[in-house]
């Protein structure tokens, strides 16, 4: 049973703000002394993130932001939240500290994916094994490399709840970028994701709050689907590559609603990850790449053609 | 659980998307899926999200809402969409 209706109540100190496929979910903790949020969504959605947080906080001051990893859909609200709640303390994975400090647009996937994110300063880092008290509950950070090699997920042993970021969704997991960006040897992310699924399997998780999508309880089913998905991707590196190129275009499309067909090629050319994926995996003639990816999005019903535009569905 | 046509899910047409592996598996279960389409800003009156036509309260409640409540929200969204489409409501155009 995976419907939320069958779920037992969540701890009273937690609020889960379920966002969409662009912005990550935001998990709010209302502790006696501290008010915290895990992940802050995409930058362009920051105003709605603020409205949702104000609604959840009921007048309390946000003290702390924790980011599971530093992709733009998880850290995009950090700067706006810092302005709204001066003094809020930001904690990021230790492995991401350097790229955030330097604001390395390549390593943060901003330039490669054609994404934007407002720069922010962080106060602290955390690593696998570290524990936090959030909402009166003890949470332990667990390493979850794969989608992002430095990503950390949070596990509450007492409640058997996992905040899984993009390491485990109800139907799959986030794109395995490190195998495509050149930041790691090909196959590194596939192997890491397998180890991450093994690590999650070894915990006694009963409920998962994923980075995207509804919280779910069928953890065994989700792990089964994730392992099959991983086997499918591992069988042919082209699959991860094709999917990533499609998602890169779809992300832009979802944020903007529509893109003029005449601009598609330039938009894609501005995403160095797509260019790189085409060079290393797809080998599609440059002039045909935009049409090819647009056709794929239309075929998977993520988009439709409309009078010279590619429109998000 | 088989899909039955009596309660159309306005957001069900997502066979290979979002991110391929995430898509609800058609015919396996009938669940109220989030109407979020990634626009995520409030309309000019600050009443509804310009993308999914939910209020802030409805978006905030979604993650822990019962299936019944979710369907109630989806039906309200459908009604608002129809109102805006025939001009009796008012909303900023999410695609504009």
Short mmCIF file of C-alpha atoms in Angstrom, two decimals:
data_model
loop_
_atom_site.label_atom_id
_atom_site.label_comp_id
_atom_site.label_asym_id
_atom_site.label_seq_id
_atom_site.Cartn_x
_atom_site.Cartn_y
_atom_site.Cartn_z
CA UNK A 1 0.00 0.00 0.00
CA UNK A 2 1.59 3.22 -1.02
CA UNK A 3 -1.26 5.73 -0.74
CA UNK A 4 -0.70 8.32 1.92
CA UNK A 5 -4.19 7.77 3.32
CA UNK A 6 -3.08 4.51 4.90
CA UNK A 7 -0.06 6.07 6.53
CA UNK A 8 0.12 6.50 10.26
CA UNK A 9 0.48 10.09 11.39
CA UNK A 10 3.82 11.79 10.94
CA UNK A 11 5.61 13.09 14.03
CA UNK A 12 3.80 16.26 15.12
CA UNK A 13 7.02 18.28 14.80
CA UNK A 14 7.33 17.57 11.05
CA UNK A 15 5.69 19.21 8.01
CA UNK A 16 6.30 17.85 4.55
CA UNK A 17 5.88 20.32 1.71
CA UNK A 18 5.49 18.22 -1.40
CA UNK A 19 6.60 20.19 -4.44
CA UNK A 20 6.91 18.97 -8.00
CA UNK A 21 9.43 17.60 -10.45
CA UNK A 22 11.32 20.88 -10.70
CA UNK A 23 11.50 22.01 -7.06
CA UNK A 24 12.46 19.41 -4.49
CA UNK A 25 10.23 18.69 -1.51
CA UNK A 26 10.88 20.77 1.62
CA UNK A 27 10.81 18.99 4.98
CA UNK A 28 10.14 21.31 7.90
CA UNK A 29 10.97 20.58 11.56
CA UNK A 30 9.35 22.53 14.37
CA UNK A 31 11.51 21.75 17.38
CA UNK A 32 11.18 23.29 20.84
CA UNK A 33 14.28 25.39 20.27
CA UNK A 34 15.07 25.08 16.62
CA UNK A 35 13.10 25.40 13.41
CA UNK A 36 14.72 23.77 10.40
CA UNK A 37 14.05 22.89 6.78
CA UNK A 38 15.70 20.21 4.66
CA UNK A 39 16.11 21.35 1.02
CA UNK A 40 14.70 24.57 -0.38
CA UNK A 41 13.51 23.99 -3.97
CA UNK A 42 14.41 25.73 -7.23
CA UNK A 43 15.37 29.42 -7.25
CA UNK A 44 12.65 30.62 -9.57
CA UNK A 45 10.06 29.11 -7.21
CA UNK A 46 11.53 30.79 -4.13
CA UNK A 47 8.57 33.10 -3.58
CA UNK A 48 6.17 30.16 -3.35
CA UNK A 49 8.68 28.29 -1.19
CA UNK A 50 8.64 31.29 1.19
CA UNK A 51 4.84 31.37 1.24
CA UNK A 52 4.67 27.64 1.98
CA UNK A 53 7.29 27.90 4.71
CA UNK A 54 5.55 30.86 6.35
CA UNK A 55 2.37 28.80 6.30
CA UNK A 56 4.14 25.83 7.91
CA UNK A 57 6.10 27.86 10.46
CA UNK A 58 3.10 29.69 11.93
CA UNK A 59 5.08 32.82 12.77
CA UNK A 60 8.20 31.09 14.05
CA UNK A 61 11.67 32.07 12.84
CA UNK A 62 13.59 29.64 10.62
CA UNK A 63 16.96 28.87 12.25
CA UNK A 64 18.46 26.25 10.06
CA UNK A 65 18.65 24.97 6.47
CA UNK A 66 20.15 21.57 5.66
CA UNK A 67 20.78 20.58 2.05
CA UNK A 68 21.01 16.90 1.08
CA UNK A 69 23.07 17.84 -1.99
CA UNK A 70 23.78 20.98 -3.94
CA UNK A 71 21.76 20.72 -7.15
CA UNK A 72 19.78 23.82 -8.06
CA UNK A 73 16.40 22.21 -7.31
CA UNK A 74 17.46 21.53 -3.69
CA UNK A 75 19.44 24.71 -2.82
CA UNK A 76 17.63 27.27 -4.99
CA UNK A 77 15.66 28.81 -2.13
CA UNK A 78 18.63 29.14 0.26
CA UNK A 79 19.45 32.78 -0.55
CA UNK A 80 15.82 33.95 -0.42
CA UNK A 81 15.28 32.16 2.89
CA UNK A 82 18.43 33.76 4.28
CA UNK A 83 16.96 37.17 3.43
CA UNK A 84 13.55 36.32 4.88
CA UNK A 85 14.97 34.90 8.12
CA UNK A 86 18.24 36.72 8.84
CA UNK A 87 20.71 34.60 10.76
CA UNK A 88 19.44 31.29 9.40
CA UNK A 89 22.27 28.78 9.56
CA UNK A 90 22.99 26.71 6.40
CA UNK A 91 24.55 23.24 6.56
CA UNK A 92 25.64 21.41 3.39
CA UNK A 93 27.40 18.07 2.73
CA UNK A 94 31.13 18.33 3.44
CA UNK A 95 31.94 17.03 -0.03
CA UNK A 96 30.15 19.98 -1.62
CA UNK A 97 31.81 22.70 0.47
CA UNK A 98 34.48 23.64 -2.04
CA UNK A 99 32.23 23.95 -5.09
CA UNK A 100 29.73 26.05 -3.14
CA UNK A 101 32.45 28.25 -1.61
CA UNK A 102 33.94 28.83 -5.06
CA UNK A 103 30.47 28.86 -6.63
CA UNK A 104 31.70 26.56 -9.39
CA UNK A 105 28.89 26.76 -11.99
CA UNK A 106 30.26 23.67 -13.73
CA UNK A 107 30.41 21.44 -10.67
CA UNK A 108 27.03 22.75 -9.46
CA UNK A 109 25.57 21.72 -12.86
CA UNK A 110 24.29 25.27 -13.40
CA UNK A 111 25.98 26.04 -16.70
CA UNK A 112 25.91 22.41 -17.98
CA UNK A 113 22.14 22.18 -17.45
CA UNK A 114 21.24 25.78 -18.33
CA UNK A 115 19.97 26.34 -14.80
CA UNK A 116 20.16 29.31 -12.48
CA UNK A 117 20.72 29.54 -8.76
CA UNK A 118 21.34 32.46 -6.44
CA UNK A 119 24.62 32.22 -4.58
CA UNK A 120 24.53 31.74 -0.82
CA UNK A 121 26.97 31.40 2.07
CA UNK A 122 26.93 28.38 4.33
CA UNK A 123 27.97 28.12 7.97
CA UNK A 124 28.65 24.42 8.44
CA UNK A 125 29.07 21.06 6.75
CA UNK A 126 28.01 17.54 7.67
CA UNK A 127 29.19 14.07 6.72
CA UNK A 128 28.00 10.46 6.80
CA UNK A 129 27.53 9.34 10.41
CA UNK A 130 26.81 12.82 11.76
CA UNK A 131 23.60 13.18 13.73
CA UNK A 132 21.15 16.04 14.15
CA UNK A 133 18.24 16.62 16.46
CA UNK A 134 15.46 17.91 14.23
CA UNK A 135 11.95 18.32 15.54
CA UNK A 136 12.98 16.52 18.73
CA UNK A 137 14.03 13.43 16.76
CA UNK A 138 17.52 12.08 16.15
CA UNK A 139 18.51 11.91 12.46
CA UNK A 140 21.67 10.28 11.15
CA UNK A 141 23.31 11.23 7.85
CA UNK A 142 23.92 8.31 5.50
CA UNK A 143 26.14 8.58 2.42
CA UNK A 144 24.13 8.25 -0.79
CA UNK A 145 26.45 8.66 -3.79
CA UNK A 146 25.11 8.02 -7.29
CA UNK A 147 22.94 10.88 -8.55
CA UNK A 148 25.41 13.16 -6.78
CA UNK A 149 28.60 11.64 -5.38
CA UNK A 150 28.50 13.83 -2.24
CA UNK A 151 24.79 13.49 -1.46
CA UNK A 152 23.63 12.57 2.05
CA UNK A 153 20.26 11.21 3.13
CA UNK A 154 18.81 11.44 6.65
CA UNK A 155 17.55 8.48 8.65
CA UNK A 156 15.54 8.57 11.88
CA UNK A 157 16.00 5.17 13.47
CA UNK A 158 13.43 5.76 16.19
CA UNK A 159 10.66 6.52 13.67
CA UNK A 160 12.17 4.46 10.82
CA UNK A 161 11.76 7.39 8.46
CA UNK A 162 14.21 8.09 5.62
CA UNK A 163 14.57 11.46 3.91
CA UNK A 164 15.93 9.99 0.70
CA UNK A 165 16.61 13.05 -1.52
CA UNK A 166 17.23 11.84 -5.09
CA UNK A 167 18.81 8.53 -4.06
CA UNK A 168 15.47 6.69 -3.88
CA UNK A 169 12.11 7.69 -5.29
CA UNK A 170 8.92 5.68 -5.35
CA UNK A 171 9.71 4.78 -8.97
CA UNK A 172 13.43 5.09 -9.49
CA UNK A 173 16.05 7.68 -8.53
CA UNK A 174 17.71 10.81 -9.93
CA UNK A 175 19.76 10.80 -13.14
CA UNK A 176 23.23 9.32 -12.59
CA UNK A 177 25.04 12.49 -13.64
CA UNK A 178 28.62 11.66 -12.60
CA UNK A 179 28.87 9.04 -15.36
CA UNK A 180 28.06 11.71 -17.94
CA UNK A 181 29.82 14.85 -16.74
CA UNK A 182 33.37 13.55 -16.81
CA UNK A 183 33.73 14.12 -13.06
CA UNK A 184 34.16 10.36 -12.51
CA UNK A 185 35.23 7.27 -14.43
CA UNK A 186 32.31 5.90 -16.45
CA UNK A 187 30.37 3.39 -14.37
CA UNK A 188 31.30 5.04 -11.06
CA UNK A 189 27.82 6.41 -10.44
CA UNK A 190 26.14 3.13 -11.41
CA UNK A 191 28.29 1.25 -8.86
CA UNK A 192 27.79 3.96 -6.23
CA UNK A 193 24.03 3.95 -6.69
CA UNK A 194 24.03 0.18 -6.17
CA UNK A 195 25.96 0.59 -2.93
CA UNK A 196 23.52 3.32 -1.88
CA UNK A 197 20.52 1.05 -2.49
CA UNK A 198 22.30 -1.69 -0.52
CA UNK A 199 22.89 0.74 2.35
CA UNK A 200 19.23 1.81 2.38
CA UNK A 201 18.12 -1.86 2.21
CA UNK A 202 20.17 -2.55 5.34
CA UNK A 203 18.26 0.10 7.34
CA UNK A 204 14.85 -0.63 8.89
CA UNK A 205 13.07 2.01 6.81
CA UNK A 206 9.28 1.99 7.01
CA UNK A 207 8.51 5.37 5.47
CA UNK A 208 10.34 7.39 2.84
CA UNK A 209 10.14 11.12 2.15
CA UNK A 210 11.70 11.37 -1.31
CA UNK A 211 13.22 14.48 -2.86
CA UNK A 212 10.40 14.51 -5.41
CA UNK A 213 6.97 12.91 -5.25
CA UNK A 214 4.73 11.84 -2.36
CA UNK A 215 5.99 10.16 0.80
CA UNK A 216 5.53 6.39 0.55
CA UNK A 217 5.54 3.26 2.69
CA UNK A 218 6.16 0.45 0.20
CA UNK A 219 9.91 0.65 0.72
CA UNK A 220 10.58 -2.91 -0.42
CA UNK A 221 8.66 -2.30 -3.66
CA UNK A 222 10.49 0.97 -4.30
CA UNK A 223 13.88 -0.68 -3.72
CA UNK A 224 12.90 -3.50 -6.09
CA UNK A 225 11.98 -1.02 -8.80
CA UNK A 226 15.15 0.98 -8.18
CA UNK A 227 17.35 -2.13 -8.51
CA UNK A 228 15.63 -3.12 -11.78
CA UNK A 229 16.01 0.40 -13.09
CA UNK A 230 19.69 0.29 -12.17
CA UNK A 231 20.16 -3.04 -13.96
CA UNK A 232 18.44 -1.56 -17.01
CA UNK A 233 20.76 1.47 -16.98
CA UNK A 234 23.86 -0.61 -16.28
CA UNK A 235 23.18 -2.84 -19.31
CA UNK A 236 23.72 0.05 -21.75
CA UNK A 237 25.37 3.40 -20.86
CA UNK A 238 23.45 5.00 -23.71
CA UNK A 239 20.25 4.73 -21.66
CA UNK A 240 21.44 7.00 -18.83
CA UNK A 241 22.85 9.41 -21.43
CA UNK A 242 19.68 9.60 -23.52
CA UNK A 243 17.55 10.07 -20.45
CA UNK A 244 19.76 12.87 -19.10
CA UNK A 245 19.66 14.80 -22.38
CA UNK A 246 15.89 14.51 -22.43
CA UNK A 247 15.57 15.61 -18.80
CA UNK A 248 17.86 18.61 -19.39
CA UNK A 249 15.54 19.89 -22.11
CA UNK A 250 12.41 18.99 -20.17
CA UNK A 251 13.67 20.91 -17.13
CA UNK A 252 13.99 24.10 -19.17
CA UNK A 253 10.62 23.44 -20.74
CA UNK A 254 8.88 22.91 -17.40
CA UNK A 255 10.34 26.07 -15.91
CA UNK A 256 9.44 28.27 -18.88
CA UNK A 257 6.24 26.55 -19.96
CA UNK A 258 7.24 26.69 -23.62
CA UNK A 259 10.25 27.21 -25.86
CA UNK A 260 10.14 28.48 -29.47
CA UNK A 261 11.22 25.74 -31.87
CA UNK A 262 13.44 28.29 -33.59
CA UNK A 263 15.34 28.76 -30.30
CA UNK A 264 15.67 25.11 -29.38
CA UNK A 265 19.03 24.50 -30.99
CA UNK A 266 20.59 27.56 -29.31
CA UNK A 267 19.08 26.63 -25.96
CA UNK A 268 20.55 23.15 -26.20
CA UNK A 269 23.91 24.47 -27.37
CA UNK A 270 23.99 26.59 -24.20
CA UNK A 271 23.80 23.44 -22.06
CA UNK A 272 27.29 22.00 -22.13
CA UNK A 273 26.10 18.73 -20.59
CA UNK A 274 23.83 18.07 -23.56
CA UNK A 275 26.64 18.89 -25.99
CA UNK A 276 28.93 16.59 -24.08
CA UNK A 277 26.41 13.76 -23.94
CA UNK A 278 25.86 14.05 -27.67
CA UNK A 279 29.60 14.01 -28.32
CA UNK A 280 30.26 11.02 -26.04
CA UNK A 281 27.11 8.94 -26.45
CA UNK A 282 24.36 10.03 -28.83
CA UNK A 283 26.44 11.10 -31.89
CA UNK A 284 23.53 12.95 -33.47
CA UNK A 285 24.28 15.60 -36.09
CA UNK A 286 24.18 18.96 -34.28
CA UNK A 287 21.48 20.44 -36.48
CA UNK A 288 19.21 17.45 -35.80
CA UNK A 289 19.74 17.10 -32.05
CA UNK A 290 17.07 19.61 -30.96
CA UNK A 291 14.44 18.06 -33.20
CA UNK A 292 15.38 14.60 -32.02
CA UNK A 293 15.06 15.43 -28.30
CA UNK A 294 11.88 17.43 -28.85
CA UNK A 295 10.36 14.47 -30.70
CA UNK A 296 11.30 12.22 -27.81
CA UNK A 297 9.63 14.54 -25.29
CA UNK A 298 6.50 14.69 -27.41
CA UNK A 299 6.52 10.91 -27.79
CA UNK A 300 6.71 10.49 -24.01
CA UNK A 301 3.91 13.05 -23.68
CA UNK A 302 5.99 15.50 -21.66
CA UNK A 303 5.47 18.11 -24.38
CA UNK A 304 3.47 18.93 -27.48
CA UNK A 305 4.05 20.98 -30.62
CA UNK A 306 1.98 24.12 -31.01
CA UNK A 307 2.42 26.68 -33.79
CA UNK A 308 6.18 26.94 -33.71
CA UNK A 309 6.51 26.21 -29.99
CA UNK A 310 7.40 23.22 -27.92
CA UNK A 311 4.93 23.41 -25.01
CA UNK A 312 5.18 21.61 -21.67
CA UNK A 313 2.25 19.29 -21.04
CA UNK B 1 -6.30 -2.09 -8.51
CA UNK B 2 -7.73 -1.65 -12.00
CA UNK B 3 -8.23 1.75 -13.54
CA UNK B 4 -11.87 2.69 -13.90
CA UNK B 5 -13.04 5.61 -16.02
CA UNK B 6 -15.52 7.10 -13.54
CA UNK B 7 -13.01 9.35 -11.79
CA UNK B 8 -10.67 10.82 -14.38
CA UNK B 9 -7.33 11.90 -13.02
CA UNK B 10 -6.53 15.18 -14.77
CA UNK B 11 -2.82 14.55 -14.43
CA UNK B 12 -2.72 10.86 -15.32
CA UNK B 13 -1.32 11.22 -18.83
CA UNK B 14 2.32 10.85 -17.88
CA UNK B 15 3.42 7.45 -19.23
CA UNK B 16 7.12 8.11 -19.67
CA UNK B 17 7.39 11.23 -17.59
CA UNK B 18 8.37 12.82 -15.16
CA UNK B 19 11.95 11.53 -15.31
CA UNK B 20 10.85 8.33 -16.99
CA UNK B 21 11.19 5.98 -14.07
CA UNK B 22 8.98 8.13 -11.84
CA UNK B 23 5.84 7.90 -13.86
CA UNK B 24 2.82 6.36 -12.17
CA UNK B 25 2.34 2.96 -13.73
CA UNK B 26 -0.82 3.11 -15.77
CA UNK B 27 -3.46 0.61 -14.75
CA UNK B 28 -1.61 -0.54 -11.64
CA UNK B 29 -3.26 1.72 -9.15
CA UNK B 30 -5.54 4.70 -9.25
CA UNK B 31 -4.09 7.41 -7.10
CA UNK B 32 -4.64 11.12 -7.00
CA UNK B 33 -1.44 12.49 -8.50
CA UNK B 34 -0.14 15.94 -7.68
CA UNK B 35 -1.31 18.51 -10.25
CA UNK B 36 2.01 20.39 -9.98
CA UNK B 37 3.43 21.23 -13.41
CA UNK B 38 6.51 23.08 -12.21
CA UNK B 39 5.31 26.67 -12.62
CA UNK B 40 5.14 27.22 -8.85
CA UNK B 41 4.32 30.90 -8.52
CA UNK B 42 1.12 32.47 -7.24
CA UNK B 43 -1.21 34.31 -9.64
CA UNK B 44 -1.57 38.08 -9.62
CA UNK B 45 -4.22 37.97 -6.88
CA UNK B 46 -1.99 35.71 -4.76
CA UNK B 47 -4.90 33.31 -4.61
CA UNK B 48 -3.97 30.27 -6.66
CA UNK B 49 -0.74 28.86 -8.01
CA UNK B 50 -0.57 29.97 -11.65
CA UNK B 51 0.48 26.45 -12.60
CA UNK B 52 -1.66 23.98 -10.63
CA UNK B 53 -4.45 26.33 -9.45
CA UNK B 54 -4.13 25.24 -5.82
CA UNK B 55 -4.11 27.57 -2.83
CA UNK B 56 -1.07 27.69 -0.53
CA UNK B 57 -3.10 25.76 2.06
CA UNK B 58 -3.92 23.06 -0.48
CA UNK B 59 -0.31 22.72 -1.62
CA UNK B 60 0.88 22.60 1.99
CA UNK B 61 -1.69 19.95 2.91
CA UNK B 62 -1.08 17.71 -0.11
CA UNK B 63 1.77 15.51 1.15
CA UNK B 64 -0.16 14.18 4.13
CA UNK B 65 -3.71 14.55 2.82
CA UNK B 66 -5.89 11.45 2.57
CA UNK B 67 -6.75 10.11 -0.86
CA UNK B 68 -10.24 11.53 -0.41
CA UNK B 69 -8.96 15.03 0.36
CA UNK B 70 -6.61 14.86 -2.62
CA UNK B 71 -9.49 14.05 -4.96
CA UNK B 72 -11.49 16.91 -3.45
CA UNK B 73 -8.58 19.25 -4.23
CA UNK B 74 -8.22 17.87 -7.77
CA UNK B 75 -11.93 18.40 -8.43
CA UNK B 76 -11.70 21.97 -7.11
CA UNK B 77 -8.72 22.53 -9.40
CA UNK B 78 -10.69 21.18 -12.36
CA UNK B 79 -13.56 23.54 -11.58
CA UNK B 80 -11.26 26.53 -11.31
CA UNK B 81 -9.60 25.60 -14.58
CA UNK B 82 -12.99 25.44 -16.29
CA UNK B 83 -13.97 28.81 -14.81
CA UNK B 84 -10.78 30.45 -15.99
CA UNK B 85 -11.14 28.85 -19.42
CA UNK B 86 -14.64 30.31 -19.97
CA UNK B 87 -13.65 33.67 -18.55
CA UNK B 88 -15.79 33.63 -15.38
CA UNK B 89 -12.75 33.28 -13.16
CA UNK B 90 -9.53 35.16 -13.47
CA UNK B 91 -5.95 34.03 -13.40
CA UNK B 92 -2.69 34.89 -15.01
CA UNK B 93 -1.85 32.62 -17.92
CA UNK B 94 0.71 30.11 -16.63
CA UNK B 95 2.21 29.65 -20.10
CA UNK B 96 2.49 33.36 -20.82
#
